[in-house]
Amino acid sequence: MKTERIERTRLVPHTVDGVTEMVLDREIIEVPAPPRDWDHIVRTAVTIGAVILVTVSLTWTTASIGGLLAVAVAAPIAYGAAVAFDTSWIMCMAVEWLLRSDPERAAAAKRAGRFALAVSMAAVFAHGHLFADTIVGVVGALVSALAKGGWSIAMRVHARPLDPLTQQWVAKQRAALDGKLAMIPIRRELQRGEALVHAEQRSLAGRADGGSADPDQSGPVSGQSADSPDALEQPAASGPMTIKDAVRTALDSGIREPDRVLAYVRKVADANAKPDTVSRYIRLAG
């Protein structure tokens, strides 16, 4: 029986000069080695082979189509554009792999990949037919087909098919999750809109209050009198009180203390009224 050596660690008590501490003890032991997983080895080999085929196909297609396009444009541009041909169906296969548990959505990527492969093969065939012969064009075009076939086989090796009932369950769970994810940017958009609305309202309110904060500005004198503080807390009937109106109303109702006048002004006129402004209006009214 094959064995393998592994390191095992554990905490053990260790005493020095009558003081005990838990220390880490290491020991090497031999355990039976697990049997070789040939399925995993073969699966890995298939995946590596598919990657190699795709790399070879991308290189060959780029060289062939780049040579074809270089007749009409500069070589760097031609070979740069040639990369797009095989890259297109490779990307479609990557999307097909990501959507492997959603056959309906993966079908579109599969169709697009087949179309991109056909276009790529046709371009490679055209290059071989024009610059060599028809056989070279056919063989060169088959390189991309073999690469796509090898990658399709690798995908089937890694695939985990779902039965119809489980597939429906997965679809409903994904739909619910997709709905939650879709609401994230929508909520952000709504919050940004609400923030803009509030900012606009604060800006307009600040401009309206700013005109009445000037002590030199005159405004209508409120002749309102009140018998109780509760009545004084109501705004003027014609609209919001100015600071000047609020000061005169407070003085007319018998409120003389500057702190109380300031509190009343901030309550019924301007929450950001300055004590100096209110004191100036008190002196002018006196």
Coordinates of N, CA, C and O in Angstrom, one line a residue, residues 74-243:
A74 N -2.9 48.8 -43.9 CA -1.6 48.6 -43.3 C -1.6 47.3 -42.5 O -2.6 46.9 -41.9
A75 N -0.4 46.6 -42.4 CA -0.3 45.3 -41.7 C -0.8 45.4 -40.2 O -1.5 44.5 -39.8
P76 N -0.4 46.4 -39.4 CA -0.8 46.4 -38.0 C -2.3 46.5 -37.9 O -2.9 45.8 -37.1
I77 N -3.0 47.3 -38.8 CA -4.4 47.4 -38.7 C -5.1 46.1 -39.2 O -6.0 45.6 -38.6
A78 N -4.5 45.5 -40.2 CA -5.0 44.2 -40.8 C -5.0 43.1 -39.7 O -6.0 42.4 -39.5
Y79 N -3.9 42.9 -39.1 CA -3.7 41.8 -38.1 C -4.5 42.1 -36.9 O -5.0 41.2 -36.2
G80 N -4.6 43.4 -36.5 CA -5.5 43.7 -35.4 C -6.9 43.4 -35.6 O -7.7 42.9 -34.7
A81 N -7.4 43.7 -36.8 CA -8.8 43.4 -37.2 C -9.0 41.9 -37.3 O -10.1 41.3 -37.0
A82 N -8.0 41.1 -37.7 CA -8.1 39.7 -37.9 C -8.3 39.0 -36.5 O -8.9 37.9 -36.5
V83 N -7.8 39.6 -35.4 CA -8.0 39.0 -34.1 C -9.5 38.9 -33.8 O -10.0 37.9 -33.1
A84 N -10.3 39.8 -34.3 CA -11.7 39.8 -34.0 C -12.5 38.6 -34.5 O -13.5 38.2 -33.9
F85 N -12.0 37.9 -35.5 CA -12.8 36.8 -36.1 C -12.9 35.6 -35.2 O -14.0 35.2 -34.9
D86 N -11.8 35.1 -34.7 CA -11.8 34.0 -33.8 C -12.2 34.4 -32.4 O -12.9 33.7 -31.7
T87 N -11.9 35.6 -32.0 CA -12.2 36.1 -30.7 C -13.7 36.2 -30.5 O -14.2 35.9 -29.4
S88 N -14.5 36.4 -31.6 CA -15.9 36.5 -31.5 C -16.5 35.2 -31.0 O -17.3 35.2 -30.1
W89 N -16.2 34.1 -31.7 CA -16.8 32.8 -31.3 C -16.3 32.3 -30.0 O -16.9 31.6 -29.3
I90 N -15.0 32.7 -29.7 CA -14.5 32.3 -28.4 C -15.3 33.0 -27.3 O -15.6 32.4 -26.2
M91 N -15.6 34.3 -27.4 CA -16.4 35.0 -26.4 C -17.8 34.4 -26.3 O -18.3 34.3 -25.2
C92 N -18.3 34.0 -27.5 CA -19.7 33.4 -27.4 C -19.7 32.1 -26.7 O -20.6 31.8 -25.9
M93 N -18.6 31.3 -26.8 CA -18.5 30.1 -26.1 C -18.3 30.3 -24.6 O -18.8 29.6 -23.7
A94 N -17.6 31.4 -24.2 CA -17.4 31.7 -22.8 C -18.7 32.1 -22.2 O -19.1 31.7 -21.1
V95 N -19.5 32.9 -23.0 CA -20.9 33.2 -22.5 C -21.8 32.0 -22.4 O -22.5 31.8 -21.4
E96 N -21.6 31.1 -23.3 CA -22.4 29.9 -23.3 C -22.0 29.0 -22.0 O -22.9 28.4 -21.4
W97 N -20.8 29.1 -21.7 CA -20.3 28.3 -20.5 C -20.9 29.0 -19.2 O -21.4 28.3 -18.3
L98 N -20.9 30.3 -19.1 CA -21.4 31.0 -18.0 C -22.9 30.8 -17.8 O -23.4 30.8 -16.7
L99 N -23.6 30.6 -18.9 CA -25.1 30.4 -18.9 C -25.5 28.9 -19.1 O -26.6 28.6 -19.5
R100 N -24.6 28.1 -18.7 CA -24.8 26.6 -18.9 C -26.0 26.1 -18.1 O -26.6 25.1 -18.5
S101 N -26.3 26.8 -17.0 CA -27.5 26.3 -16.2 C -28.8 27.1 -16.7 O -29.8 26.9 -16.0
D102 N -28.7 27.8 -17.7 CA -29.9 28.6 -18.3 C -29.9 28.3 -19.8 O -29.5 29.2 -20.6
P103 N -30.4 27.2 -20.2 CA -30.4 26.9 -21.7 C -31.0 27.9 -22.6 O -30.5 28.1 -23.7
E104 N -32.1 28.5 -22.1 CA -32.8 29.5 -23.0 C -31.9 30.7 -23.3 O -31.8 31.1 -24.4
R105 N -31.2 31.2 -22.3 CA -30.3 32.3 -22.5 C -29.0 31.9 -23.3 O -28.4 32.7 -24.0
A106 N -28.6 30.7 -23.0 CA -27.4 30.2 -23.6 C -27.6 29.9 -25.1 O -26.6 29.9 -25.9
A107 N -28.8 29.7 -25.6 CA -29.1 29.4 -27.0 C -28.7 30.5 -27.9 O -28.2 30.3 -29.0
A108 N -28.9 31.7 -27.4 CA -28.6 32.9 -28.3 C -27.1 33.0 -28.5 O -26.6 33.2 -29.6
A109 N -26.3 32.7 -27.4 CA -24.8 32.7 -27.5 C -24.4 31.6 -28.4 O -23.4 31.8 -29.1
K110 N -25.0 30.5 -28.3 CA -24.6 29.3 -29.2 C -24.8 29.7 -30.7 O -24.0 29.4 -31.5
R111 N -26.0 30.3 -31.0 CA -26.2 30.6 -32.4 C -25.3 31.7 -32.9 O -24.7 31.6 -34.0
A112 N -25.0 32.7 -32.0 CA -24.0 33.7 -32.4 C -22.6 33.1 -32.6 O -21.9 33.5 -33.5
G113 N -22.3 32.2 -31.8 CA -20.9 31.5 -31.9 C -20.8 30.8 -33.2 O -19.8 30.8 -33.8
R114 N -21.9 30.1 -33.6 CA -21.8 29.3 -34.8 C -21.7 30.3 -36.0 O -21.0 30.0 -37.0
F115 N -22.4 31.4 -36.0 CA -22.4 32.4 -37.1 C -20.9 33.0 -37.2 O -20.4 33.1 -38.3
A116 N -20.4 33.3 -36.0 CA -19.0 33.9 -36.0 C -18.0 32.9 -36.5 O -17.1 33.2 -37.2
L117 N -18.2 31.6 -36.1 CA -17.3 30.6 -36.6 C -17.4 30.4 -38.1 O -16.3 30.3 -38.8
A118 N -18.6 30.5 -38.7 CA -18.7 30.4 -40.1 C -18.1 31.5 -40.8 O -17.4 31.3 -41.9
V119 N -18.2 32.7 -40.3 CA -17.6 33.9 -40.9 C -16.0 33.7 -40.9 O -15.3 34.0 -41.9
S120 N -15.5 33.3 -39.7 CA -14.1 33.1 -39.6 C -13.5 32.1 -40.5 O -12.5 32.3 -41.2
M121 N -14.2 30.9 -40.7 CA -13.8 29.9 -41.6 C -13.9 30.4 -43.0 O -13.0 30.0 -43.8
A122 N -14.9 31.1 -43.4 CA -15.0 31.6 -44.7 C -13.8 32.6 -45.1 O -13.2 32.5 -46.2
A123 N -13.4 33.4 -44.1 CA -12.3 34.3 -44.3 C -11.0 33.6 -44.5 O -10.2 33.9 -45.3
V124 N -10.8 32.5 -43.7 CA -9.6 31.7 -43.8 C -9.5 31.0 -45.1 O -8.5 30.9 -45.8
F125 N -10.7 30.5 -45.5 CA -10.8 29.8 -46.8 C -10.4 30.8 -48.0 O -9.8 30.4 -48.9
A126 N -11.0 32.0 -47.9 CA -10.7 33.0 -48.9 C -9.2 33.3 -49.0 O -8.7 33.4 -50.1
H127 N -8.5 33.4 -47.9 CA -7.1 33.6 -47.9 C -6.3 32.5 -48.6 O -5.5 32.7 -49.4
G128 N -6.7 31.2 -48.2 CA -6.0 30.1 -48.8 C -6.3 30.0 -50.3 O -5.4 29.6 -51.1
H129 N -7.5 30.2 -50.7 CA -7.9 30.1 -52.1 C -7.2 31.2 -52.9 O -6.9 30.9 -54.1
L130 N -7.0 32.4 -52.4 CA -6.4 33.4 -53.2 C -4.9 33.3 -53.3 O -4.3 33.6 -54.4
F131 N -4.3 32.9 -52.2 CA -2.8 33.0 -52.2 C -2.1 31.6 -52.3 O -0.9 31.5 -52.5
A132 N -2.9 30.5 -52.2 CA -2.3 29.2 -52.3 C -3.2 28.4 -53.3 O -3.1 28.5 -54.5
D133 N -4.0 27.5 -52.7 CA -5.0 26.8 -53.5 C -6.2 26.4 -52.6 O -6.2 26.7 -51.5
T134 N -7.2 25.8 -53.2 CA -8.4 25.5 -52.5 C -8.2 24.6 -51.4 O -8.9 24.7 -50.3
I135 N -7.4 23.6 -51.6 CA -7.2 22.6 -50.5 C -6.6 23.3 -49.3 O -7.0 23.0 -48.1
V136 N -5.6 24.2 -49.5 CA -5.0 24.9 -48.3 C -6.1 25.7 -47.6 O -6.2 25.8 -46.4
G137 N -7.0 26.3 -48.4 CA -8.1 27.1 -47.8 C -9.0 26.3 -47.0 O -9.4 26.6 -45.9
V138 N -9.4 25.1 -47.5 CA -10.3 24.2 -46.8 C -9.6 23.7 -45.5 O -10.3 23.7 -44.4
V139 N -8.4 23.2 -45.6 CA -7.7 22.7 -44.4 C -7.5 23.8 -43.3 O -7.7 23.6 -42.1
G140 N -7.1 25.0 -43.8 CA -7.0 26.1 -42.9 C -8.3 26.5 -42.2 O -8.3 26.8 -41.0
A141 N -9.4 26.4 -42.9 CA -10.6 26.8 -42.3 C -11.1 25.7 -41.2 O -11.7 26.1 -40.3
L142 N -10.7 24.5 -41.5 CA -11.0 23.4 -40.5 C -10.3 23.6 -39.2 O -10.8 23.0 -38.2
V143 N -9.3 24.4 -39.1 CA -8.6 24.6 -37.8 C -9.5 25.2 -36.8 O -9.6 24.8 -35.6
S144 N -10.2 26.2 -37.2 CA -11.2 26.9 -36.3 C -12.3 25.9 -35.9 O -12.8 25.9 -34.8
A145 N -12.8 25.1 -36.9 CA -13.9 24.2 -36.6 C -13.4 23.1 -35.6 O -14.2 22.8 -34.6
L146 N -12.2 22.6 -35.7 CA -11.7 21.7 -34.7 C -11.5 22.3 -33.4 O -11.8 21.6 -32.3
A147 N -11.0 23.5 -33.3 CA -10.9 24.2 -32.0 C -12.2 24.4 -31.3 O -12.3 24.1 -30.1
K148 N -13.2 24.8 -32.1 CA -14.5 25.0 -31.4 C -15.1 23.6 -31.0 O -15.7 23.5 -29.9
G149 N -14.9 22.6 -31.8 CA -15.4 21.3 -31.5 C -14.7 20.8 -30.2 O -15.3 20.2 -29.3
G150 N -13.4 21.0 -30.1 CA -12.6 20.5 -28.9 C -13.1 21.3 -27.7 O -13.3 20.7 -26.6
W151 N -13.4 22.6 -27.8 CA -13.9 23.3 -26.6 C -15.3 22.9 -26.3 O -15.6 22.9 -25.1
S152 N -16.1 22.6 -27.3 CA -17.5 22.1 -27.0 C -17.4 20.8 -26.2 O -18.2 20.6 -25.3
I153 N -16.5 19.9 -26.6 CA -16.4 18.6 -25.8 C -15.9 18.9 -24.4 O -16.4 18.3 -23.5
A154 N -15.0 19.8 -24.2 CA -14.5 20.1 -22.9 C -15.7 20.7 -22.0 O -15.8 20.4 -20.8
M155 N -16.5 21.5 -22.6 CA -17.6 22.0 -21.9 C -18.6 20.9 -21.5 O -19.2 21.0 -20.4
R156 N -18.8 20.0 -22.4 CA -19.7 18.8 -22.0 C -19.1 18.0 -20.9 O -19.9 17.5 -20.0
V157 N -17.8 17.9 -20.8 CA -17.2 17.1 -19.7 C -17.4 17.8 -18.4 O -17.7 17.1 -17.4
H158 N -17.4 19.1 -18.4 CA -17.6 19.9 -17.1 C -19.1 20.2 -16.8 O -19.4 20.7 -15.7
A159 N -19.9 19.9 -17.8 CA -21.3 20.3 -17.6 C -22.0 19.5 -16.6 O -21.7 18.3 -16.3
R160 N -23.0 20.0 -15.9 CA -23.8 19.3 -14.9 C -25.3 19.5 -15.3 O -25.9 20.5 -14.8
P161 N -25.8 18.7 -16.2 CA -27.2 18.9 -16.6 C -28.2 18.8 -15.5 O -28.0 18.1 -14.5
L162 N -29.3 19.6 -15.6 CA -30.3 19.7 -14.6 C -31.6 19.0 -15.2 O -31.9 19.2 -16.4
D163 N -32.4 18.4 -14.4 CA -33.6 17.8 -14.8 C -34.6 19.0 -15.0 O -34.4 20.1 -14.4
P164 N -35.7 18.8 -15.7 CA -36.6 19.9 -16.0 C -37.2 20.6 -14.7 O -37.3 21.8 -14.7
L165 N -37.5 19.8 -13.7 CA -38.1 20.4 -12.5 C -37.1 21.3 -11.8 O -37.3 22.4 -11.3
T166 N -35.8 20.7 -11.7 CA -34.8 21.5 -11.0 C -34.4 22.8 -11.8 O -34.2 23.8 -11.3
Q167 N -34.5 22.6 -13.2 CA -34.2 23.8 -14.0 C -35.2 24.9 -13.8 O -34.9 26.1 -13.7
Q168 N -36.5 24.5 -13.6 CA -37.5 25.5 -13.3 C -37.3 26.2 -12.0 O -37.5 27.4 -11.8
W169 N -36.9 25.4 -11.0 CA -36.6 25.9 -9.7 C -35.5 26.9 -9.7 O -35.5 28.0 -9.1
V170 N -34.4 26.6 -10.5 CA -33.3 27.4 -10.6 C -33.7 28.7 -11.3 O -33.2 29.8 -10.9
A171 N -34.5 28.6 -12.3 CA -34.9 29.8 -13.1 C -35.7 30.8 -12.2 O -35.5 32.0 -12.3
K172 N -36.6 30.2 -11.3 CA -37.3 31.1 -10.4 C -36.4 31.8 -9.4 O -36.6 33.0 -9.1
Q173 N -35.5 31.0 -8.9 CA -34.6 31.6 -7.9 C -33.7 32.7 -8.5 O -33.5 33.8 -8.0
R174 N -33.3 32.4 -9.8 CA -32.4 33.4 -10.5 C -33.3 34.6 -10.8 O -32.8 35.8 -10.7
A175 N -34.5 34.5 -11.2 CA -35.4 35.6 -11.5 C -35.6 36.5 -10.3 O -35.5 37.7 -10.4
A176 N -35.8 35.9 -9.1 CA -36.0 36.6 -7.9 C -34.7 37.4 -7.6 O -34.8 38.6 -7.2
L177 N -33.6 36.7 -7.7 CA -32.3 37.4 -7.4 C -32.0 38.5 -8.4 O -31.5 39.6 -8.0
D178 N -32.3 38.3 -9.7 CA -32.1 39.3 -10.7 C -32.9 40.5 -10.4 O -32.5 41.6 -10.7
G179 N -34.1 40.3 -10.0 CA -35.0 41.4 -9.6 C -34.4 42.3 -8.5 O -34.4 43.5 -8.6
K180 N -33.8 41.6 -7.5 CA -33.2 42.4 -6.4 C -32.0 43.1 -6.9 O -31.8 44.3 -6.5
L181 N -31.2 42.5 -7.7 CA -30.0 43.2 -8.3 C -30.4 44.3 -9.2 O -29.7 45.4 -9.2
A182 N -31.5 44.2 -9.9 CA -31.9 45.2 -10.8 C -32.4 46.4 -10.0 O -32.3 47.6 -10.5
M183 N -32.9 46.2 -8.8 CA -33.4 47.3 -8.0 C -32.3 48.2 -7.4 O -32.6 49.3 -7.0
I184 N -31.1 47.7 -7.4 CA -30.0 48.4 -6.8 C -29.8 49.7 -7.6 O -29.8 50.8 -7.0
P185 N -29.5 49.7 -8.9 CA -29.3 50.9 -9.6 C -30.6 51.8 -9.7 O -30.5 53.0 -9.7
I186 N -31.8 51.1 -9.7 CA -33.0 51.9 -9.7 C -33.1 52.7 -8.4 O -33.5 53.9 -8.4
R187 N -32.9 52.1 -7.3 CA -33.0 52.8 -6.0 C -32.0 53.9 -5.9 O -32.2 55.0 -5.4
R188 N -30.7 53.7 -6.4 CA -29.7 54.7 -6.5 C -30.2 55.9 -7.3 O -30.0 57.1 -6.9
E189 N -30.8 55.6 -8.5 CA -31.3 56.7 -9.3 C -32.4 57.5 -8.6 O -32.4 58.7 -8.7
L190 N -33.3 56.8 -7.9 CA -34.4 57.5 -7.2 C -33.8 58.3 -6.1 O -34.3 59.4 -5.9
Q191 N -32.9 57.8 -5.4 CA -32.3 58.6 -4.3 C -31.5 59.8 -4.8 O -31.6 60.9 -4.2
R192 N -30.8 59.6 -5.9 CA -30.2 60.8 -6.5 C -31.2 61.9 -6.9 O -31.0 63.1 -6.7
G193 N -32.3 61.4 -7.5 CA -33.4 62.3 -7.9 C -34.0 63.0 -6.7 O -34.2 64.3 -6.7
E194 N -34.3 62.3 -5.6 CA -34.8 62.9 -4.4 C -33.8 63.9 -3.8 O -34.2 65.0 -3.3
A195 N -32.5 63.6 -3.8 CA -31.5 64.5 -3.3 C -31.5 65.8 -4.1 O -31.4 66.9 -3.5
L196 N -31.6 65.7 -5.4 CA -31.7 66.9 -6.2 C -32.9 67.7 -5.9 O -32.8 69.0 -5.9
V197 N -34.0 67.1 -5.7 CA -35.3 67.8 -5.4 C -35.1 68.5 -4.1 O -35.4 69.7 -4.0
H198 N -34.6 67.9 -3.1 CA -34.4 68.5 -1.8 C -33.4 69.6 -1.8 O -33.6 70.7 -1.2
A199 N -32.3 69.4 -2.6 CA -31.3 70.5 -2.8 C -31.9 71.7 -3.4 O -31.7 72.8 -3.1
E200 N -32.8 71.5 -4.4 CA -33.4 72.6 -5.1 C -34.4 73.3 -4.2 O -34.4 74.6 -4.1
Q201 N -35.1 72.6 -3.4 CA -36.1 73.2 -2.4 C -35.3 74.0 -1.4 O -35.7 75.1 -1.0
R202 N -34.2 73.5 -0.9 CA -33.4 74.2 0.1 C -32.8 75.5 -0.5 O -32.7 76.5 0.1
S203 N -32.4 75.4 -1.8 CA -31.8 76.5 -2.4 C -32.9 77.6 -2.6 O -32.6 78.8 -2.3
L204 N -34.1 77.3 -3.0 CA -35.1 78.3 -3.2 C -35.5 78.9 -1.9 O -35.8 80.1 -1.8
A205 N -35.6 78.0 -0.8 CA -36.0 78.5 0.5 C -34.9 79.5 1.0 O -35.2 80.5 1.6
G206 N -33.6 79.1 0.8 CA -32.6 80.0 1.2 C -32.6 81.4 0.5 O -32.3 82.4 1.2
R207 N -32.9 81.4 -0.8 CA -33.0 82.7 -1.5 C -34.1 83.5 -0.9 O -34.0 84.7 -0.8
A208 N -35.3 82.9 -0.7 CA -36.4 83.6 -0.2 C -36.1 84.2 1.2 O -36.5 85.3 1.5
D209 N -35.5 83.4 2.1 CA -35.2 83.9 3.4 C -34.0 84.9 3.4 O -34.0 85.8 4.3
G210 N -33.1 84.8 2.5 CA -32.0 85.7 2.4 C -32.4 87.1 2.2 O -31.7 88.0 2.7
G211 N -33.5 87.3 1.5 CA -33.9 88.7 1.2 C -34.4 89.4 2.5 O -34.3 90.6 2.6
S212 N -34.9 88.6 3.4 CA -35.5 89.2 4.6 C -34.5 89.3 5.8 O -34.8 89.8 6.8
A213 N -33.3 88.8 5.6 CA -32.3 88.8 6.6 C -31.6 90.1 6.7 O -30.9 90.3 7.7
D214 N -31.8 91.0 5.7 CA -31.1 92.3 5.8 C -31.9 93.2 6.7 O -33.1 93.5 6.5
P215 N -31.2 93.8 7.7 CA -32.0 94.6 8.7 C -32.4 96.0 8.0 O -33.3 96.6 8.5
D216 N -31.7 96.4 6.9 CA -32.1 97.6 6.3 C -33.3 97.5 5.4 O -33.9 98.5 4.9
Q217 N -33.7 96.2 5.1 CA -34.9 96.0 4.2 C -36.1 96.2 5.1 O -36.3 95.6 6.1
S218 N -37.0 97.0 4.5 CA -38.3 97.2 5.2 C -39.3 96.2 4.7 O -39.3 95.8 3.6
G219 N -40.2 95.9 5.6 CA -41.3 95.0 5.2 C -42.6 95.4 5.9 O -42.6 96.3 6.7
P220 N -43.6 94.8 5.5 CA -44.9 95.1 6.2 C -44.9 94.9 7.6 O -44.4 93.8 8.1
V221 N -45.4 95.8 8.4 CA -45.5 95.7 9.8 C -46.7 94.9 10.2 O -47.8 95.2 9.8
S222 N -46.5 93.8 10.9 CA -47.6 93.0 11.3 C -48.3 93.7 12.5 O -47.7 94.0 13.6
G223 N -49.6 93.9 12.4 CA -50.3 94.5 13.5 C -51.0 93.4 14.3 O -51.9 93.8 15.1
Q224 N -50.5 92.2 14.2 CA -51.2 91.1 15.0 C -50.8 91.2 16.4 O -49.7 91.5 16.8
S225 N -51.8 91.1 17.2 CA -51.6 91.0 18.7 C -52.1 89.7 19.2 O -53.1 89.2 18.6
A226 N -51.6 89.2 20.2 CA -52.0 87.9 20.7 C -52.0 88.0 22.2 O -51.3 88.7 22.9
D227 N -53.0 87.3 22.8 CA -53.1 87.2 24.2 C -52.3 86.1 24.9 O -52.1 86.1 26.1
S228 N -51.8 85.2 24.1 CA -51.1 84.1 24.6 C -49.9 83.7 23.7 O -49.9 84.0 22.5
P229 N -48.8 83.1 24.2 CA -47.7 82.7 23.4 C -48.1 81.8 22.3 O -47.5 81.7 21.2
D230 N -49.1 80.9 22.5 CA -49.5 80.0 21.5 C -50.0 80.7 20.3 O -49.8 80.2 19.1
A231 N -50.7 81.8 20.5 CA -51.3 82.5 19.3 C -50.1 83.2 18.6 O -50.2 83.3 17.4
L232 N -49.1 83.6 19.3 CA -48.0 84.3 18.6 C -47.2 83.3 17.7 O -46.4 83.8 16.9
E233 N -47.3 82.1 17.9 CA -46.4 81.1 17.2 C -47.0 80.9 15.8 O -46.3 80.2 15.0
Q234 N -48.2 81.4 15.5 CA -48.7 81.2 14.1 C -48.2 82.2 13.2 O -48.0 83.4 13.5
P235 N -47.8 81.8 11.9 CA -47.3 82.7 10.9 C -48.3 83.8 10.5 O -49.5 83.6 10.8
A236 N -47.9 84.8 9.9 CA -48.8 85.9 9.4 C -49.7 85.3 8.4 O -49.4 84.4 7.6
A237 N -50.9 85.9 8.3 CA -51.9 85.3 7.4 C -51.5 85.5 5.9 O -51.9 84.8 5.1
S238 N -50.7 86.6 5.7 CA -50.4 86.9 4.3 C -49.2 86.1 3.8 O -48.9 86.2 2.6
G239 N -48.6 85.3 4.6 CA -47.4 84.5 4.2 C -46.4 84.3 5.3 O -46.7 84.8 6.4
P240 N -45.3 83.8 5.0 CA -44.2 83.6 6.0 C -43.8 84.9 6.6 O -43.7 85.9 5.9
M241 N -43.6 85.0 7.9 CA -43.1 86.2 8.6 C -41.7 86.5 8.2 O -40.9 85.6 8.0
T242 N -41.3 87.8 8.2 CA -40.0 88.2 8.1 C -39.4 88.3 9.5 O -40.2 88.3 10.5
I243 N -38.1 88.4 9.6 CA -37.5 88.6 10.9 C -38.0 89.8 11.6 O -38.2 89.9 12.8

